[in-house]
Short mmCIF file of C-alpha atoms in Angstrom, two decimals:
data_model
loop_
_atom_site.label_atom_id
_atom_site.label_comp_id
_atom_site.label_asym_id
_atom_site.label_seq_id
_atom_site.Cartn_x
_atom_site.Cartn_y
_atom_site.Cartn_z
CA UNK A 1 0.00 0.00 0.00
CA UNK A 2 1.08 3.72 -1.12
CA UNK A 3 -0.06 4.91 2.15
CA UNK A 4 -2.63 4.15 5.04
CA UNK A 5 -4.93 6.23 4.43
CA UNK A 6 -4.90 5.50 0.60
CA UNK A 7 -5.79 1.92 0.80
CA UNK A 8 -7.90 0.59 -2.28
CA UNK A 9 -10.14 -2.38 -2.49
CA UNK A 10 -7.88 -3.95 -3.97
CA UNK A 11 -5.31 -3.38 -0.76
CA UNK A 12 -8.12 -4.62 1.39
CA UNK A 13 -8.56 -7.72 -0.55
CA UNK A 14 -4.99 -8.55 -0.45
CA UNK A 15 -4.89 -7.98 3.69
CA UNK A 16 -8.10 -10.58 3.62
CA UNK A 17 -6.38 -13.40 1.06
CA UNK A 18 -3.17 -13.12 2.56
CA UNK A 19 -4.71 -13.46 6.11
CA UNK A 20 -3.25 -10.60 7.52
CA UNK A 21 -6.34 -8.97 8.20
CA UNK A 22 -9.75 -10.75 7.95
CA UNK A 23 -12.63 -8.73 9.76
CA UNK A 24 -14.25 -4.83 9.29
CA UNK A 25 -12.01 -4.15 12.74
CA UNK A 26 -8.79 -5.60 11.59
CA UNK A 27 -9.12 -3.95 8.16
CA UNK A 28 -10.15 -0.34 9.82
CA UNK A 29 -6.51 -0.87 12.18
CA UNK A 30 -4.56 -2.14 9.30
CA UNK A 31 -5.49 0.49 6.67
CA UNK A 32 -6.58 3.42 9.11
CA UNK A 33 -9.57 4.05 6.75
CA UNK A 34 -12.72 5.29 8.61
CA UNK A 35 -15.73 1.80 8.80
CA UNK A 36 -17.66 3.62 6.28
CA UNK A 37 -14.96 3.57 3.66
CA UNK A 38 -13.78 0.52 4.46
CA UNK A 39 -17.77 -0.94 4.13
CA UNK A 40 -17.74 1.14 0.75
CA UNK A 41 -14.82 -0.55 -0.43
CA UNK A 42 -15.76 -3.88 0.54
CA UNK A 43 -19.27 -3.92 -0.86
CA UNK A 44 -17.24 -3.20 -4.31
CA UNK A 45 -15.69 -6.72 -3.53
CA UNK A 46 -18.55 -8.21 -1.99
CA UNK A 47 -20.71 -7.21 -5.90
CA UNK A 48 -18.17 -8.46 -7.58
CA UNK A 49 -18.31 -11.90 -5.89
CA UNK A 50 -14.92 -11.71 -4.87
CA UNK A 51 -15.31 -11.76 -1.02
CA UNK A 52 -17.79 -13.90 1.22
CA UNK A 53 -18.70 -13.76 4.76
CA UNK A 54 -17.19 -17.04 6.78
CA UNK A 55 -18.06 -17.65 10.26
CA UNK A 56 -17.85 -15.57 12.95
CA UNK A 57 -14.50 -14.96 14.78
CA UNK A 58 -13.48 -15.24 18.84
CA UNK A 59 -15.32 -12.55 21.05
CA UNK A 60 -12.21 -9.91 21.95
CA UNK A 61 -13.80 -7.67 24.25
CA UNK A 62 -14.34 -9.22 28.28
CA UNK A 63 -17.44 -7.76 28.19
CA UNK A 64 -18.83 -10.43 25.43
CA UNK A 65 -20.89 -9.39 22.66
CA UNK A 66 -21.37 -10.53 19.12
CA UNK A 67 -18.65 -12.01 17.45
CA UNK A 68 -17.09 -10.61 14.51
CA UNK A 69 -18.10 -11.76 10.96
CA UNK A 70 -14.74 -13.10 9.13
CA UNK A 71 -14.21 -12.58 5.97
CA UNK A 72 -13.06 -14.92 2.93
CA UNK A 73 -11.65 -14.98 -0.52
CA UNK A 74 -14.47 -16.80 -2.27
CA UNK A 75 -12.31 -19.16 -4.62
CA UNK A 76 -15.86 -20.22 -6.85
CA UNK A 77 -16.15 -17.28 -8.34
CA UNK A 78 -13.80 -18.56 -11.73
CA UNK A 79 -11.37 -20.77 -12.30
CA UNK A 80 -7.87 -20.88 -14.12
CA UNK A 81 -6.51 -23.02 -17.34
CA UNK A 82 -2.79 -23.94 -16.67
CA UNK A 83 -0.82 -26.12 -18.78
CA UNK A 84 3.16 -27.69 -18.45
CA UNK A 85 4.69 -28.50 -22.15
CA UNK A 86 7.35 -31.19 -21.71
CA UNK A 87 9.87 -31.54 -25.09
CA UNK A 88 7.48 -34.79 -25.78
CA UNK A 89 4.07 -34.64 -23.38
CA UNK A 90 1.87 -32.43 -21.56
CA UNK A 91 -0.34 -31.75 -19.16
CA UNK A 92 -3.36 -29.11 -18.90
CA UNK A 93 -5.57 -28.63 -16.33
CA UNK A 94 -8.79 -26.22 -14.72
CA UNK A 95 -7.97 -25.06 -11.15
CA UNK A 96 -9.86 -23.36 -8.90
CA UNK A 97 -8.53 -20.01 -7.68
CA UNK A 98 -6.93 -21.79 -4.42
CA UNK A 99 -4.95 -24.29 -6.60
CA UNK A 100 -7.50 -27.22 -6.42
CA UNK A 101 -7.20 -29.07 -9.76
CA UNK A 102 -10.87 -29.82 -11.13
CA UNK A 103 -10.17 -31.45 -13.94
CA UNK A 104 -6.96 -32.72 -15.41
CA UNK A 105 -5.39 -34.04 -18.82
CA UNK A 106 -1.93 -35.47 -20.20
CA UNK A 107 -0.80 -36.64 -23.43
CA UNK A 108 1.67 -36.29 -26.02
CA UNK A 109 2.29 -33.15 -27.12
CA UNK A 110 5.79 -32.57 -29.24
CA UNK A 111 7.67 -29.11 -28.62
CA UNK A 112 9.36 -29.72 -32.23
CA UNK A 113 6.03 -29.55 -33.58
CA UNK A 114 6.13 -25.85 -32.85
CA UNK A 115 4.18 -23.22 -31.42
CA UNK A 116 1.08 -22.74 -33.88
CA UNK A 117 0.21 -26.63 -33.64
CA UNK A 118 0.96 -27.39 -30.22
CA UNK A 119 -1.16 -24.17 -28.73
CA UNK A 120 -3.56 -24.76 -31.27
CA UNK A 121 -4.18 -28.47 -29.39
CA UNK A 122 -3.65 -26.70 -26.16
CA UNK A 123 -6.86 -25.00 -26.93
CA UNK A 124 -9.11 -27.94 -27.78
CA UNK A 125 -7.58 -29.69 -24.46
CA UNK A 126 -8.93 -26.64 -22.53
CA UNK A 127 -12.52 -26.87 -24.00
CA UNK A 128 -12.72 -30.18 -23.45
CA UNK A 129 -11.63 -29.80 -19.43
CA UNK A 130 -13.94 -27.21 -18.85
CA UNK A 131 -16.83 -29.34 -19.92
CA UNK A 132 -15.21 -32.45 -17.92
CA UNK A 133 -15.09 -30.11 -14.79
CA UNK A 134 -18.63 -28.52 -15.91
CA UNK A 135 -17.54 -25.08 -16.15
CA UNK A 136 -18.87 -22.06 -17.89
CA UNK A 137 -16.39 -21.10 -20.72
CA UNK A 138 -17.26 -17.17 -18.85
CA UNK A 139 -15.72 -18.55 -15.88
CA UNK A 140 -11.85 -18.69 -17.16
CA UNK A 141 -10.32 -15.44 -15.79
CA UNK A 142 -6.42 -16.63 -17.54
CA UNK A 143 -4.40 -19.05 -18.02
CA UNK A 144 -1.01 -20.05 -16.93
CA UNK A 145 1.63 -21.70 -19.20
CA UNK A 146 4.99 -23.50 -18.19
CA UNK A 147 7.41 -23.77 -20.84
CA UNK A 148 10.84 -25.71 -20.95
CA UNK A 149 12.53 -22.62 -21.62
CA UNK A 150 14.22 -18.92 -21.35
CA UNK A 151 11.10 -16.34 -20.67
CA UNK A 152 11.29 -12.65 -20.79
CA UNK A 153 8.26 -12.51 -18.36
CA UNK A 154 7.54 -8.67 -20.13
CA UNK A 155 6.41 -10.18 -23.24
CA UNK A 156 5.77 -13.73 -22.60
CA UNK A 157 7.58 -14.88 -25.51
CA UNK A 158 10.80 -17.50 -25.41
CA UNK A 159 14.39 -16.15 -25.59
CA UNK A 160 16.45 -18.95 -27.66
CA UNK A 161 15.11 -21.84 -26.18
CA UNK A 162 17.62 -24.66 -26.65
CA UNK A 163 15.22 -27.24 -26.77
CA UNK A 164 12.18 -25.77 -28.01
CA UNK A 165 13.29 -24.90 -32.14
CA UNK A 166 10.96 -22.45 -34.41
CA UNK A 167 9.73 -20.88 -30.53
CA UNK A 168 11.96 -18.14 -30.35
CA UNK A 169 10.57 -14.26 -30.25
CA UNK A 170 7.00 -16.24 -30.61
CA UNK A 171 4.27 -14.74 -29.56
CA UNK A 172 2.34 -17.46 -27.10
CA UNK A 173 0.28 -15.44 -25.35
CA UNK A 174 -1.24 -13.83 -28.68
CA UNK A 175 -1.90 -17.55 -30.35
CA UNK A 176 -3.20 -19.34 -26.85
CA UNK A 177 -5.44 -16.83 -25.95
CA UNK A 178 -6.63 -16.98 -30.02
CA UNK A 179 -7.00 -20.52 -29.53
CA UNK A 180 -8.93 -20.57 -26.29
CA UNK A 181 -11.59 -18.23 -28.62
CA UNK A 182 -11.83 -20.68 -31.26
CA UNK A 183 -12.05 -23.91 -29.51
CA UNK A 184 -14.64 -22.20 -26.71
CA UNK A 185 -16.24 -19.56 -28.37
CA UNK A 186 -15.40 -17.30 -24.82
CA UNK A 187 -13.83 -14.06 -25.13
CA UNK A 188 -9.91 -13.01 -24.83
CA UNK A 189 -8.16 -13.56 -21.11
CA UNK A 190 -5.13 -12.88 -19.77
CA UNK A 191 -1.91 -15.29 -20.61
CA UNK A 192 0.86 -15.78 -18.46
CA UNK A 193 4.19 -17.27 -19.76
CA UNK A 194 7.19 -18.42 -17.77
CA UNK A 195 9.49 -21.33 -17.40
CA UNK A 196 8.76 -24.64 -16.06
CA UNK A 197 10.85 -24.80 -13.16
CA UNK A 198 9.91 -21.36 -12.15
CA UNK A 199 6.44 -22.35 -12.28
CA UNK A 200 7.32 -25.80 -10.28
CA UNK A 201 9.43 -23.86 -7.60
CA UNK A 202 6.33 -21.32 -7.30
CA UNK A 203 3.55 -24.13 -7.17
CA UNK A 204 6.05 -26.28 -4.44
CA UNK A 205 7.22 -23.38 -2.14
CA UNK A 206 3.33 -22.06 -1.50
CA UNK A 207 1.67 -25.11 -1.33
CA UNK A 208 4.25 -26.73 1.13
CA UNK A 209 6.81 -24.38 2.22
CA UNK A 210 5.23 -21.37 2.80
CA UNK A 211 7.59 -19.71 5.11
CA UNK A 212 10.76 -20.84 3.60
CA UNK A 213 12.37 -17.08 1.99
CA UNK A 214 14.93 -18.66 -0.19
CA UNK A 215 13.49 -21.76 -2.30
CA UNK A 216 15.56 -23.20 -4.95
CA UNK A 217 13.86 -26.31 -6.86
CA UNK A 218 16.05 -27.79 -9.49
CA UNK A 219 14.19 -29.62 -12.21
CA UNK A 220 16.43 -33.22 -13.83
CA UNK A 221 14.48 -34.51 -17.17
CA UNK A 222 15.15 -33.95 -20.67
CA UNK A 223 17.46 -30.78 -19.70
CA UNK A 224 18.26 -29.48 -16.45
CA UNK A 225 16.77 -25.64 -15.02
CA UNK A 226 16.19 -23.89 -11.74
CA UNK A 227 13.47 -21.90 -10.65
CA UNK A 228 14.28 -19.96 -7.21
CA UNK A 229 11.61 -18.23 -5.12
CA UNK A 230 12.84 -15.28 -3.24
CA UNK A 231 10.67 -13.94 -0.37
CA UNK A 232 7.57 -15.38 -1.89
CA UNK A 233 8.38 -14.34 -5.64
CA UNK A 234 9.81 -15.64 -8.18
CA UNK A 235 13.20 -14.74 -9.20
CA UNK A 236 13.66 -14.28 -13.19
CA UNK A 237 17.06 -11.94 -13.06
CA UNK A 238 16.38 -9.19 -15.94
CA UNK A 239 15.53 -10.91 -19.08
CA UNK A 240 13.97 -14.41 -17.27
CA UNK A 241 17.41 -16.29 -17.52
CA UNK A 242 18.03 -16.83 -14.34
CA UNK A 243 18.14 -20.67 -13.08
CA UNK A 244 19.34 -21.91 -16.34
CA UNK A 245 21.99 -24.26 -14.92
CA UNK A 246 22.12 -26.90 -17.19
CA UNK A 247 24.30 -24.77 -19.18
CA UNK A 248 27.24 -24.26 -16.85
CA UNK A 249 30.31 -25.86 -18.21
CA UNK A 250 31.63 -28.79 -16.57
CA UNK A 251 34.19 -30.12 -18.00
CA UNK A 252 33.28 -32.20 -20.21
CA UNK A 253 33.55 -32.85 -24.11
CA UNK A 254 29.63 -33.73 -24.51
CA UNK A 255 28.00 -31.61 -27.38
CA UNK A 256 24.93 -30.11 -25.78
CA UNK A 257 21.45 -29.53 -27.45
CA UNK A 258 22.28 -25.72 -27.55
CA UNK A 259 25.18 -26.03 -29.67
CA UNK A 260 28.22 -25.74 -27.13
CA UNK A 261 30.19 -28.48 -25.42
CA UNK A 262 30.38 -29.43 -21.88
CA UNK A 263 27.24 -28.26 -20.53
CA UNK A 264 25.83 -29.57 -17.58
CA UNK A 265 22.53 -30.92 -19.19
CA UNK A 266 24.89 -32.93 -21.85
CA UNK A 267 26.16 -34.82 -19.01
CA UNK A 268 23.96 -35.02 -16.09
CA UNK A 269 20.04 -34.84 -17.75
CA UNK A 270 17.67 -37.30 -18.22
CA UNK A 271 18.60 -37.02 -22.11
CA UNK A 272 22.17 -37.68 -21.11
CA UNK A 273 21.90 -40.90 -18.93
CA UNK A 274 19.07 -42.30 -21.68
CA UNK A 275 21.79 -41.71 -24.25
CA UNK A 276 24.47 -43.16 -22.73
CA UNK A 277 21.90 -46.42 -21.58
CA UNK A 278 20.97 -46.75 -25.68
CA UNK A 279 25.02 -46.79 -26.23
CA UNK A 280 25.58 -49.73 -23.55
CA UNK A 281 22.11 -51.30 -25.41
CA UNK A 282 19.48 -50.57 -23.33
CA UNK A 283 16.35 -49.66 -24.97
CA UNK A 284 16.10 -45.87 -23.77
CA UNK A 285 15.49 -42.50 -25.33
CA UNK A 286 14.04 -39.83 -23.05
CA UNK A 287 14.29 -38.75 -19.36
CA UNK A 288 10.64 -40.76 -19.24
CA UNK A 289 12.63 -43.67 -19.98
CA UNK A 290 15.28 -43.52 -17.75
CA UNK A 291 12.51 -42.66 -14.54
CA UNK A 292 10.73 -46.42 -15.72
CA UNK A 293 14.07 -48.37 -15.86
CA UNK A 294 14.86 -46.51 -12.49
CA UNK A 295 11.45 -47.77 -10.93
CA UNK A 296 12.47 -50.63 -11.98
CA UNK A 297 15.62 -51.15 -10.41
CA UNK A 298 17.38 -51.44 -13.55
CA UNK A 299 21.08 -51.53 -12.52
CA UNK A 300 23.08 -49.72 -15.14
CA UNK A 301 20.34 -46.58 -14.70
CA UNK A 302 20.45 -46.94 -11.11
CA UNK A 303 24.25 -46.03 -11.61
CA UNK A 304 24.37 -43.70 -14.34
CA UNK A 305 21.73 -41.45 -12.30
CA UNK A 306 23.31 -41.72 -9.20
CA UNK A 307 26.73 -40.46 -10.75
CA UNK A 308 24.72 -37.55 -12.62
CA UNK A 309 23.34 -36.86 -9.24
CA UNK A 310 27.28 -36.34 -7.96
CA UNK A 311 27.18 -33.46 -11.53
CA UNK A 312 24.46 -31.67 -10.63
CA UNK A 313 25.53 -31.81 -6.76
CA UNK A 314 29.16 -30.50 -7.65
CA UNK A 315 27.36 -27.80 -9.15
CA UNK A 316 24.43 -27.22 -6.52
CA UNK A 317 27.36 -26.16 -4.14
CA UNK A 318 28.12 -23.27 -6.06
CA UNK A 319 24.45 -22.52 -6.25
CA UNK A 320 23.65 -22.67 -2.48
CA UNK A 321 26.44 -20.56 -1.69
CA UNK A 322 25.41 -18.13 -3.57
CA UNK A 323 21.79 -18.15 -2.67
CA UNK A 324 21.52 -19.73 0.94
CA UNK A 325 18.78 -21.40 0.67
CA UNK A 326 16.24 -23.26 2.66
CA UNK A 327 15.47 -25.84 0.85
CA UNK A 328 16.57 -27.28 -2.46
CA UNK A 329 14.09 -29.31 -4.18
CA UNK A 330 15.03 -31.78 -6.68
CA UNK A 331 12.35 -32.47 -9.09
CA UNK A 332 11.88 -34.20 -12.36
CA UNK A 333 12.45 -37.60 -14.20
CA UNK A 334 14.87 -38.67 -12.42
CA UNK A 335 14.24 -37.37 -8.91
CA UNK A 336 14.56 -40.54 -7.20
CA UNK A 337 16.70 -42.05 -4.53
CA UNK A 338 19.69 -42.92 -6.50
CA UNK A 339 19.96 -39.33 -8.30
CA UNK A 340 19.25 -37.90 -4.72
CA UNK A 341 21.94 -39.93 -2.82
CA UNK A 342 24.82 -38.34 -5.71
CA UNK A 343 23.41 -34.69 -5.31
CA UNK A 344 23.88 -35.15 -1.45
CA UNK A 345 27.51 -36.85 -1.90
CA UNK A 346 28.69 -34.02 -3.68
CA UNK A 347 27.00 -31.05 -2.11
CA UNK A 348 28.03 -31.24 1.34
CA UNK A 349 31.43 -32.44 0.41
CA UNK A 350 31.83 -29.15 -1.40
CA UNK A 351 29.73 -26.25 -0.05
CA UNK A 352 30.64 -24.79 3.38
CA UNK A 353 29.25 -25.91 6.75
CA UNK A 354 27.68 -23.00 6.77
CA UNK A 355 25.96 -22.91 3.78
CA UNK A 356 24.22 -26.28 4.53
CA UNK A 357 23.66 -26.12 8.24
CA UNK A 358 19.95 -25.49 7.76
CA UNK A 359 19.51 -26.43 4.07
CA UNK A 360 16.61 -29.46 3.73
CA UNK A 361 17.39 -31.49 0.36
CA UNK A 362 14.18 -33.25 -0.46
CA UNK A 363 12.26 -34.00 -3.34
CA UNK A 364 8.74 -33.04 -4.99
CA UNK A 365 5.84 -32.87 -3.05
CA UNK A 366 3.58 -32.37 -5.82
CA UNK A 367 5.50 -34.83 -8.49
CA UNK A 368 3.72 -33.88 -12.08
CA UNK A 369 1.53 -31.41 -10.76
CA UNK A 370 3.63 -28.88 -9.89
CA UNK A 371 4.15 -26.52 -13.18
CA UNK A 372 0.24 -26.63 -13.05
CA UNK A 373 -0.02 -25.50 -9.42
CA UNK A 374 2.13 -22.75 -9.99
CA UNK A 375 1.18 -21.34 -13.18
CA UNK A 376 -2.05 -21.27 -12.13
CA UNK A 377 -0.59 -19.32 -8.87
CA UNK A 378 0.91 -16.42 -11.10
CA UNK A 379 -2.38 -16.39 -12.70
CA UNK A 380 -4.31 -15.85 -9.50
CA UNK A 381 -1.07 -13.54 -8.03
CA UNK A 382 -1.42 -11.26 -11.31
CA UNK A 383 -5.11 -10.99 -11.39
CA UNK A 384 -5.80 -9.95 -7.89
CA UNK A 385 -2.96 -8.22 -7.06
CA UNK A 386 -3.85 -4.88 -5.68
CA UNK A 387 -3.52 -2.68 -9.01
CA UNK A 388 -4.46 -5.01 -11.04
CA UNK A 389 -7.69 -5.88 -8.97
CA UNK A 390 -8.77 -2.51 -8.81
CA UNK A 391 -8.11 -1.96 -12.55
CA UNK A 392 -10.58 -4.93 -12.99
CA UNK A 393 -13.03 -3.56 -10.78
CA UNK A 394 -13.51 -0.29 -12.22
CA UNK A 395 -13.87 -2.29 -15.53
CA UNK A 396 -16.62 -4.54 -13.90
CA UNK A 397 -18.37 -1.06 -13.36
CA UNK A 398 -18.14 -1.81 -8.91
#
């Protein structure tokens, strides 16, 4: 807020959903705004279905009386579309505005197909979940899209995506949103870009490590990225390339799917194990591959991941160093015990003491489901954040 006494509805609906402040008293102390305005400004959010009355909180005066009404986000009011594009599959999905997935849907879905085809499907995929959920086409407010690459987050569009060719400087919000309209019939809404681990380190760090202020989940499949969550935002660095460590030289002679050699992800991805299983004649060709032969048991994956694990860890110790965090997620095809046990070897031999006294290494909570959490998050962040809410409201005519 600019100021106390300046506090919008949109202000007071970000005190209620964040739970700071969640009655007429408590918004009247935290705003300083007389109870007229603030029962002016919440009967804007109360018409536009935005806020609900819950029950009634404790008593706080000795004397008794009537207990004060509570008040609520009201999460039925619309819903979200979120996808996650993989290089060979995806997954799409309607959420409610608290993150509860209604309806769901995965298939294969190939990046190399590029952009016009593979949003074009994206759209028919969203029709069909609305009706599967039995939503109104009206009720979409955006959509959220993870993508396995570089995002300026100012523009949406992909900055020289390594493993996503004929995407670069494309406009994805303008053909999604198109495509929503032609498969549904509904009118344009918002589209939100950004990259896949971002979206998984958003979706995993609200959902179930809310007070942790430095997040860092690092994402192992096809290639190898970072998202890192910062004080409850995502952290993009200018242009949207930060977290992009599966291009830090190693070492190593391995020609990498962005042209150089030595990269991390040329080594140390699920890519890289599945080729080097399909050279020693096991039948493998993806990161999917390697995560079946791994739940499997298969020996010679078992090994190969765990020593990829020791890559990435000898690298992780340079990244919590840097960033101190609390907890460092590992996430992805090959997020399993073996991978795990070779990040761990590595990391604490190499970082400081200090730097991993109160670090928790674990993997995902929400396993496939996490790009969809979160870009359905930044959907719901975006949309009622205080500016923007009040921009919408004024639109609705409240």
């Amino acid at each position: 807020m600019t100021g106390r006494s300046q506090a919008s509805a949109g202000d007071l609906l970000e005190l209620v959903r964040s739970g700071r402040a969640t009655t007429r008293g408590a918004l009247q102390q935290a705003t300083g705004l007389s109870r007229a305005t603030v029962g002016q400004r919440l009967d804007r959010l109360f018409r536009a279905g935005w806020l609900r009355e819950g029950a009634g909180g404790p008593v706080d005066s000795p004397l008794g009386g009537r207990p004060s009404i509570t008040l609520e986000f009201d999460d039925e009011h619309a819903v979200v579309l979120a996808a996650d594009l993989d290089t060979r599959h995806a997954r799409a999905a309607v959420l409610t505005l608290t993150g509860e997935i209604l309806a769901e849907h995965s298939g294969t879905l190939v990046i190399e197909d590029g952009p016009d085809a593979v949003l074009g499907e994206l759209g028919r995929w969203f029709a069909e979940l609305l009706e599967k959920a039995g939503q109104r086409t009206q009720s979409v407010c955006g959509i959220g899209l993870a993508v396995p690459g570089p995002v300026d987050s100012e523009t949406g569009r992909v900055v020289q995506p390594p493993m996503m060719p004929g995407w670069d400087g494309y406009d994805i919000r303008g053909r999604l949103a198109r495509s929503f309209t032609e498969h549904t019939g509904a009118g344009p809404v918002p589209v939100l870009v950004d990259n896949d681990a971002n979206l998984m380190a958003y979706g995993e760090q609200r959902t179930g490590h809310p007070d942790c202020s430095a997040f860092v989940l690092v994402k192992v499949s096809t290639g190898i990225g970072a998202g890192v969550v910062v004080d409850g935002s995502i952290y993009r660095g200018i242009d949207g390339g930060a977290g992009d460590i599966g291009h830090i030289r190693v070492g190593a002679e391995a020609l990498c799917r962005c042209g150089s050699y030595g990269c991390l992800a040329a080594v140390a991805s699920g890519g890289a194990v599945a080729r080097k299983l399909a050279e020693a004649g096991v039948p493998a060709a993806s990161g999917s591959d390697v995560r079946d032969l791994l739940a499997a048991g298969h020996p010679e994956a078992v090994g190969l991941a765990r020593e990829a694990g020791r890559r990435v860890g000898d690298v992780l110790a340079t990244v919590v160093t840097l960033l101190n965090p609390g907890v460092l997620m590992i996430a992805g095809d090959l997020a399993g015990t073996a991978f795990l046990t070779g990040v761990r070897e590595l990391l604490y031999q190499r970082a400081l003491p200090r730097s991993t006294a109160h670090l928790d290494v674990v993997t995902s909570r929400l396993g496939e489901r996490a790009g969809l959490v979160g870009a359905g998050a930044l959907v719901v962040e975006y949309l009622y954040a205080p500016e923007r809410a009040e921009e919408r409201l004024l639109a609705m005519g409240v």
